[in-house]
Coordinates of N, CA, C and O in Angstrom, one line a residue:
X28 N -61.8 103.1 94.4 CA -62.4 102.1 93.5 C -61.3 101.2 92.9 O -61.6 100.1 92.7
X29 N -60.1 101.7 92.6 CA -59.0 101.2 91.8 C -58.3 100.1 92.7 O -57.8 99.1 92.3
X30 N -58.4 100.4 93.9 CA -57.0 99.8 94.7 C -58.3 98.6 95.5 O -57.8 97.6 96.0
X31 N -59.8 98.8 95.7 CA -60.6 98.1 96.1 C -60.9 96.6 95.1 O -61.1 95.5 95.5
X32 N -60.8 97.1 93.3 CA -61.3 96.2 92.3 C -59.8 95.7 91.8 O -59.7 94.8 91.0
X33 N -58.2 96.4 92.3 CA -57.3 95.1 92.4 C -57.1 94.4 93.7 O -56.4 93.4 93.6
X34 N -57.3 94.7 94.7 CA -57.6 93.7 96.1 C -58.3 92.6 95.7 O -57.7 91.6 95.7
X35 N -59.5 92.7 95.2 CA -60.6 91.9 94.8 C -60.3 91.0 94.1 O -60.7 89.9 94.4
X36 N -59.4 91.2 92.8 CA -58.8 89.8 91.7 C -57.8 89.7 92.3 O -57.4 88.6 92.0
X37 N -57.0 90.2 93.1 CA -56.1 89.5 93.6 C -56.5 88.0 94.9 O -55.7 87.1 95.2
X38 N -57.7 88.1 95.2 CA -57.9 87.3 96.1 C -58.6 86.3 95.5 O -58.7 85.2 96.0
X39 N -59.2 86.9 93.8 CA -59.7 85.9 93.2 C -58.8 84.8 93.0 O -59.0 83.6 93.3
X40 N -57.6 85.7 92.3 CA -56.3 84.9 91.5 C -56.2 83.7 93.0 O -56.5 82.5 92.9
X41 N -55.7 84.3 94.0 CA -55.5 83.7 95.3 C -55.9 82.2 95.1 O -55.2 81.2 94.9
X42 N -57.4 82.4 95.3 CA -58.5 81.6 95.2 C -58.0 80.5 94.0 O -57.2 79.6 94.1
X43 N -58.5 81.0 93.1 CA -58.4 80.3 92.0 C -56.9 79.3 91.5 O -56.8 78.3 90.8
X44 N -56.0 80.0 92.3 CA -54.6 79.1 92.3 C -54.2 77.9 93.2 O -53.3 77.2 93.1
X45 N -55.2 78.0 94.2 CA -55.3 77.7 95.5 C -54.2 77.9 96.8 O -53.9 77.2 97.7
X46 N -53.9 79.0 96.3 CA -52.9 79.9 97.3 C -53.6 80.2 98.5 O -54.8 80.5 98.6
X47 N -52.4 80.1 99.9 CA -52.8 80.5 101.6 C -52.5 81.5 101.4 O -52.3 81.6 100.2
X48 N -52.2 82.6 102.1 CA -51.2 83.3 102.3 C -50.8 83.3 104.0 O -51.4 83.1 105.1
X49 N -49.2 83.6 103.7 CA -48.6 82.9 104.9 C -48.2 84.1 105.6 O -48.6 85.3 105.3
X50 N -47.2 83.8 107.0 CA -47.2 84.6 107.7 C -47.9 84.9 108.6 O -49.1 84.8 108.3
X51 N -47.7 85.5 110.4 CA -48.3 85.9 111.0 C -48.8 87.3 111.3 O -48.1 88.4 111.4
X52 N -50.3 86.9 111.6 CA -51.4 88.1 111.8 C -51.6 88.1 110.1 O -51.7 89.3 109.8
X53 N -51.8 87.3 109.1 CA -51.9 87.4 107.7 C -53.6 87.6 107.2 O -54.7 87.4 107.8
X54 N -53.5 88.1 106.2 CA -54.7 89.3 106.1 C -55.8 87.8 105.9 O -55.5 86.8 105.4
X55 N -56.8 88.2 106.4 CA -57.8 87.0 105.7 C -58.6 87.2 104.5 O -58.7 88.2 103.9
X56 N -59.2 85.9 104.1 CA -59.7 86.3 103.0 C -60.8 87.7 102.2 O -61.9 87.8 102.8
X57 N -60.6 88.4 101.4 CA -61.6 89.5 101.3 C -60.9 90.5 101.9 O -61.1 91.6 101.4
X58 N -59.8 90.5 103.0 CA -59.6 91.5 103.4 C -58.7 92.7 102.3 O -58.2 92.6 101.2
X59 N -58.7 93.6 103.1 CA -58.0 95.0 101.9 C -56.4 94.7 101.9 O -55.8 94.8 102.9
X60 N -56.0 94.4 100.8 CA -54.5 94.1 101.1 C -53.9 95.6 101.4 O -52.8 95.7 102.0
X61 N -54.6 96.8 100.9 CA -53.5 98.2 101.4 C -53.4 98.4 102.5 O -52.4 99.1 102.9
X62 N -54.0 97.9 103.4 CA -54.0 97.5 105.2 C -52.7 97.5 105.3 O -52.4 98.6 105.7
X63 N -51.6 96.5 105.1 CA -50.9 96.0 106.0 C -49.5 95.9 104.9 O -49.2 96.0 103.8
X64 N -48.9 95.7 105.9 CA -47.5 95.2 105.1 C -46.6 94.3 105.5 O -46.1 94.3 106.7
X65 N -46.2 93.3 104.5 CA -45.6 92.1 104.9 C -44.0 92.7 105.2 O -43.6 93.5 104.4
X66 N -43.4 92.1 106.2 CA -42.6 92.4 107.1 C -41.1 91.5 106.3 O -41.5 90.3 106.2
X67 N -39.9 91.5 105.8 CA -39.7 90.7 105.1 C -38.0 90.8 105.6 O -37.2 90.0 105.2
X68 N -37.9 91.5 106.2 CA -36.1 91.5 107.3 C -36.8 92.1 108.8 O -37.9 92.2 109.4
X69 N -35.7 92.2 109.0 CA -36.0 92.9 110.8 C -36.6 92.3 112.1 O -37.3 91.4 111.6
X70 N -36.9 92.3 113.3 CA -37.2 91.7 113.8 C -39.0 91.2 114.1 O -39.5 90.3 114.8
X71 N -39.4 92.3 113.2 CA -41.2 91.5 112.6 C -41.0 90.5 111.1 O -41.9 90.2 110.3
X72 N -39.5 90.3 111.0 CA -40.2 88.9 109.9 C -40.8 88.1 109.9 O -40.9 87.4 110.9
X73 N -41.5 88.0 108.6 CA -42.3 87.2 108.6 C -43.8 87.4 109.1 O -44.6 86.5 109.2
X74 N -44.2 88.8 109.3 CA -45.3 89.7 109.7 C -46.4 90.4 109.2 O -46.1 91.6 109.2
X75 N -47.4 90.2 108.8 CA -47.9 90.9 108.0 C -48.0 92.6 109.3 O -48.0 92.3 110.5
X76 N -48.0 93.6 109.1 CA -47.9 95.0 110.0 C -48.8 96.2 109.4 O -48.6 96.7 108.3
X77 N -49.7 96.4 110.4 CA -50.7 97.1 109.9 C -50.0 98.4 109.8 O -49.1 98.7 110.6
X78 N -50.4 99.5 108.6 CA -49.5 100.5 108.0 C -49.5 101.0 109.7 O -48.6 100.8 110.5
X79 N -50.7 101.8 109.8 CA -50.8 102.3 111.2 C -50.0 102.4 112.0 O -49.7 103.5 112.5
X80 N -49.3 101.0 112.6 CA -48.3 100.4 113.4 C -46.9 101.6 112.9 O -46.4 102.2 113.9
X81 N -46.7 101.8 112.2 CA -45.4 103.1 111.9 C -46.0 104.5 112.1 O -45.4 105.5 111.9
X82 N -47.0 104.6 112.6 CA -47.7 105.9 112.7 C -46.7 106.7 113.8 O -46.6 106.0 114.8
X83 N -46.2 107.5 113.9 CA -45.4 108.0 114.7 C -46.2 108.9 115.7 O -47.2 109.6 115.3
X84 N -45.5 108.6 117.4 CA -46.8 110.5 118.0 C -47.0 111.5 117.5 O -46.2 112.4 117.3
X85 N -48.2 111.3 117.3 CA -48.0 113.3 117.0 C -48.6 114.2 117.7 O -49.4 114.0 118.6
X86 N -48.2 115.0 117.5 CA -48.7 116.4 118.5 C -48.7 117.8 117.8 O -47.6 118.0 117.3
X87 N -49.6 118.6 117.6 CA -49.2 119.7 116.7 C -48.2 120.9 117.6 O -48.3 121.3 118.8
X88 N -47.2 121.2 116.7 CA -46.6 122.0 117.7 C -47.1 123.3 118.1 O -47.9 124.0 117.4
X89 N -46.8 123.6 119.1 CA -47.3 125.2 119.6 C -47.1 126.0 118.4 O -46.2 125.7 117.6
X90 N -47.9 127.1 118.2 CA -47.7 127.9 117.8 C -48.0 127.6 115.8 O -47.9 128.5 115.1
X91 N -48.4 126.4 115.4 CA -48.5 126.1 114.4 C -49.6 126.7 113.4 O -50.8 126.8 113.6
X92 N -48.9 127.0 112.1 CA -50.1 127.5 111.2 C -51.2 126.8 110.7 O -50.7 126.3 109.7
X93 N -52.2 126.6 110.8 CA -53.2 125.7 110.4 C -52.1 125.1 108.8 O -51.8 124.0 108.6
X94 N -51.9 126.0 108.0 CA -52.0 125.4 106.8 C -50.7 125.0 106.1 O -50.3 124.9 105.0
X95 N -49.7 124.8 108.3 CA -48.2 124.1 107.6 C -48.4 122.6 108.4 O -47.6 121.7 108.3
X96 N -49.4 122.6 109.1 CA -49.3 121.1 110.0 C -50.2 120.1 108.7 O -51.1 120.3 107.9
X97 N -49.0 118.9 109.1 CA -49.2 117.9 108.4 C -50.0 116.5 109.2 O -49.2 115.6 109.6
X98 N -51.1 116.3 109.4 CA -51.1 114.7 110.5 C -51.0 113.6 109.7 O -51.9 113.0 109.1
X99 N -49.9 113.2 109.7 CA -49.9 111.4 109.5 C -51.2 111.0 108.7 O -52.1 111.7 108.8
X100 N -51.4 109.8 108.0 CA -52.3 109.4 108.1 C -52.1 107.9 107.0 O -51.5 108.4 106.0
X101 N -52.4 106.9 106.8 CA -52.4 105.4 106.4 C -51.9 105.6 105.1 O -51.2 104.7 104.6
X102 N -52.2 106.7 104.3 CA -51.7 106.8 103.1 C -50.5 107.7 103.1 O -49.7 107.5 102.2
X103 N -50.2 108.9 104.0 CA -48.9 109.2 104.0 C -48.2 108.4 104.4 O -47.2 108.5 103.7
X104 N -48.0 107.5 105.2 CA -47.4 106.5 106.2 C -47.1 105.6 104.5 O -45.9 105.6 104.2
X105 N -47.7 105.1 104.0 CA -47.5 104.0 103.1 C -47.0 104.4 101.9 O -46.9 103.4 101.2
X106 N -46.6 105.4 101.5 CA -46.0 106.5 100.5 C -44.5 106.6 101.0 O -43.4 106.2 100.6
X107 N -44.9 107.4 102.0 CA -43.6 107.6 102.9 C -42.5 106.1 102.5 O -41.5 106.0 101.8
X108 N -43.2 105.2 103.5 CA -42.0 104.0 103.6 C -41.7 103.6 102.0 O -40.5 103.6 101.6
X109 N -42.7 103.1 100.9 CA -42.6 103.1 99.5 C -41.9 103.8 99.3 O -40.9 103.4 99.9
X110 N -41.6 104.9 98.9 CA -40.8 105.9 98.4 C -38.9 105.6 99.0 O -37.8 105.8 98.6
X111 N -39.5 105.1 100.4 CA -38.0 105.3 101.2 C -37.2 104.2 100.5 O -36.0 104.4 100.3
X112 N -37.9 103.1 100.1 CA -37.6 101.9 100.0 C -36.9 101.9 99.1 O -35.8 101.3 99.0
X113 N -37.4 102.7 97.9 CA -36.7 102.7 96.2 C -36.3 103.8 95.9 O -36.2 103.9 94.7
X114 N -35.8 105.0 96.7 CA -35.1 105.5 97.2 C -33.8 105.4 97.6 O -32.9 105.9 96.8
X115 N -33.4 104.7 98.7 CA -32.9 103.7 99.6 C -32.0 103.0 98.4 O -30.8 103.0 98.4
X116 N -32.6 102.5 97.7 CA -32.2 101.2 96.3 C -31.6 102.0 94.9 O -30.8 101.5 94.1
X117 N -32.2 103.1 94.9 CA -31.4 103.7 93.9 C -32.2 104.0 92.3 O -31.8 104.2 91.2
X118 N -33.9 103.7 92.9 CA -34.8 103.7 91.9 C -35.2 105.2 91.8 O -35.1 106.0 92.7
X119 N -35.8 105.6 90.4 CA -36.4 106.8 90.3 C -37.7 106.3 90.9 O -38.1 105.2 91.0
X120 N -38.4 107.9 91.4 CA -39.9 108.1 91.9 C -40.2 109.4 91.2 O -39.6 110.5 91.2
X121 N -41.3 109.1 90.6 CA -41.9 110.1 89.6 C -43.3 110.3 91.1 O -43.8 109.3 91.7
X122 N -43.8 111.7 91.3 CA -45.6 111.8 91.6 C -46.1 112.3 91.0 O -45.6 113.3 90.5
X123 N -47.5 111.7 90.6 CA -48.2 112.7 90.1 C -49.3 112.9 90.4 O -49.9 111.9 91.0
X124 N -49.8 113.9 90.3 CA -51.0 114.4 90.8 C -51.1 115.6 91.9 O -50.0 115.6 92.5
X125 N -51.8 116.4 92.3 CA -52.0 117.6 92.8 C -51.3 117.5 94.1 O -51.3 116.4 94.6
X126 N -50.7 118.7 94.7 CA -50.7 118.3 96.2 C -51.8 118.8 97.4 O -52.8 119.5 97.4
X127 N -51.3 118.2 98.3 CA -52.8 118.5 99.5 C -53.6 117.9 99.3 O -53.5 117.0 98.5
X128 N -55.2 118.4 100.0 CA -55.9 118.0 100.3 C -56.9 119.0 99.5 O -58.1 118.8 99.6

């Protein structure tokens, strides 16, 4: 609900300022901005990159416990790289809230 009703005024704000947004494969209007991520060094600058696109293969390994396998998934993936980033930079990261599922 939270990340759907700030997408939403954000596209109002958009709207209302009369802002494009640039870059290619760039999200269109209405769409969910937690989708994607703009690309801003490296050789997809200038990219908007669907999280997915970082999804690494996976495969459960032999022999695994149901309740140590981890799968990927659009919100681990976008946590992951966040974290790496301000990490990386020398920022604190606080979480909160329960773990698992």
């Amino acid at each position: 609900k939270g990340r759907k009703a700030f997408s939403n005024a954000l596209w109002e704000e958009l709207k209302a300022g009369g802002v494009e947004v640039g870059g290619e494969n760039a999200p269109t209007a209405g769409a969910f901005w937690y989708d994607k991520v703009f690309e801003i060094s490296g050789e997809r600058e200038g990219q908007w990159t669907p999280w997915m696109d970082y999804a690494p293969k996976y495969q459960v390994p032999a022999r695994s416990e149901y309740q140590n396998i981890v799968v990927p998934t659009v919100d681990s993936i976008r946590l992951t790289c966040t974290f790496s980033t301000l990490l990386l930079k020398d920022k604190h990261v606080i979480v909160a809230g329960n773990t698992g599922t």
